[in-house]
Every structure is written in structure tokens, then in C-alpha cells.
Amino acid sequence: MHILHVIATIDPKAGGPSESVRVMLDYAPEGYTSEVVTQDDPDASFIKDFPYPIHALGSRTSVYGYDPKLLEWLKANRDRFDGAVVNGLWGYISYATWRAFGGHKPYLVFSHGMLDPYFKKAFPLKHAKKWVYWVLAEYWVLRGAYRMLFTTEAESRLAEQTFWLHSWKGALVPFGANRPPKDGAALREAFYADYPKLRGRRFILFLGRIHRKKGCDMLIASFVKYAAADPELDLMMAGPDQQGWSADLQAIVAKAGLTDRVHWPGMLNGDVGIVLRQRGLHPAVAPGELRHRRRRGDELRAGRPAGR
């Protein structure tokens, strides 16, 4: 079978969905081949380094990503594929795939946690706006999908709480992770060359987007509260800042006099992250994140305990 993956961006900095596409392509069943279409700039380095056939249309100029060029491309190419997988919600990619594939070829929608009721509680005004788009488009996208994909039963159950008006056929997708890198020692040494203060110190590792959903503020507050009880313990906040929130968090750390013990390396290469998970005292996981199999798979890959 020949499958098309539709995703707004394959940039690793975008987080889970882009990495999920890579894993699905790496472990595609025998006899399955895939291509990817994105709205990325075709000259981006991560597009040139992508190891699978990819079509970067360069048409994403807003958060929603509206561009009729994507719909035109999908209609022109749909007959080359046996089906499509839409990676993510709340963007033009899902609407365009529904319009192009609906009634012609089956398509699946991978929610990637984007129907978590957290957003409903944390951003009620934004949720009210989403209700309008839900009724006009997203509800019909999911209703027409062959399957709506989730990674755990908890994620599937919670998705039903976000909008009372919903209709989809859900399915659970078992999700794993690659083996730990063989050159772990070299990767670790390269990291310590950049961050020599961490060599030999115990640390808590947060590895993910610096995002309000991830509970970064709660982790910072907890570390500030208990730091004096363990002066040999550091905290590493590793990940891209998509909301410009790091400055506020760093101000909290500075006020507590802990600037030298909280480290902000930015986004790390995936293999470096796994190596640091092995070295870290314990992974710091936001409340609710362990209901995603991807997160648990990463911890198991690093040989760390993976709670529920």
C-alpha cells in the first residue's frame, strides 16, 4: 500500500507530530510505502535531510495555514495513494484532506493529543472560537475519517469530553521507540563539552516544549521550593520555547537565586535527549503526559522507569 502523510510541518522543533511521522515511516509494515506532504519551506535544512519522499509546498504563512495550493496538490495526487493520514487538527491540512480525499480514498486522522480537554479549561475563550470552527469544519472532517487515531484509551476517552457534539470511529495505535544510540558515550561527552557545569552533577531532566500545557511553571516552582534541601541537585529545562515563556520562568529562578542550578540548553538532538535521560536523576513529566504511549516509550528506550 502507498500512504500519504499530511502534516503542517515536519520541523523537529514542532514537537511530537513530526517525530511521530518519522517513527511511523521507520517502522512501516512490509509492503507499505509512504510519502509526506507539508507546508514547509522546501529550502529548509530539515526538509533536505528528511530520508523519505517529501513534498514541501512552502505555503504556510499563518498558524491556520490556509493555502489553496495544498488542496490543489492533494486532488491532483490522491489517485497515486491508497489512503492518507492527517497528522494534527485545527489547521487547514485536515480540512483540505477531507475535501480532497473524502468520497474518493480513505483517510485517517491522528489527533496527537489535540483534543485534550486541558485546552478547554485553560483557554475558555479560545475554546469558544474553536466551537465555531468545530461545527463548520473539524466535526465533519472527523466524522468522514475512516478512523480517528489515539495512542491510549485515556487519550481516547478524554477526547470525547472536549466537545459534546462529536462523531468518529476511534482506534488505538501501539507506539514504540527506537533503540538507544550506540554512540551514547560520545554524544554525552559532546554535550558536556558545551555544558561543563553539569558534569558529575545530579539533575532532573525536563525534555519537551517549553509550553504551558507541559507544566513547566509547576516544575520550576517545585524545584525552587525544595532546592535548599538538596544543594547538589540541578534542573535542566531542555526544549524549544514556542510561546516566549522562558524569560518569565527564568525570572522566577533568578529571584530565588538559583540561576546557576537551572539550565536552558534549548532543543536537543533526539539521541542526545535519550542519552541524557539515562544520565538524569529522573525524567520530569507533566501531569497527564504519561497517558501518551510515545512518552512512555521514550522512557523505556532510555532504560528509565515509565509510570502511568
Short mmCIF file of C-alpha atoms in Angstrom, two decimals, residues 2 8 44 62 86 101 124 132 143 151 162 165 187 191 207 258 265 269 301 303:
data_model
loop_
_atom_site.label_atom_id
_atom_site.label_comp_id
_atom_site.label_asym_id
_atom_site.label_seq_id
_atom_site.Cartn_x
_atom_site.Cartn_y
_atom_site.Cartn_z
CA HIS A 2 1.11 3.54 -0.71
CA ALA A 8 1.69 21.15 8.51
CA ALA A 44 14.66 24.26 5.00
CA SER A 62 -0.20 31.64 9.16
CA VAL A 86 -3.68 13.59 8.60
CA PHE A 101 -9.92 12.50 -0.22
CA PRO A 124 -12.05 29.04 27.55
CA VAL A 132 -17.37 27.68 15.68
CA ARG A 143 -16.97 12.18 11.02
CA THR A 151 -2.27 6.27 21.47
CA THR A 162 -13.86 18.32 24.69
CA LEU A 165 -21.06 17.17 19.59
CA LEU A 187 27.06 12.09 22.47
CA PHE A 191 27.02 17.64 25.45
CA LEU A 207 12.80 17.29 27.83
CA LEU A 258 19.07 29.50 41.54
CA PRO A 265 20.11 24.30 26.58
CA ASN A 269 19.01 16.25 19.20
CA ARG A 301 14.09 3.31 25.48
CA GLY A 303 16.04 2.32 30.47
#
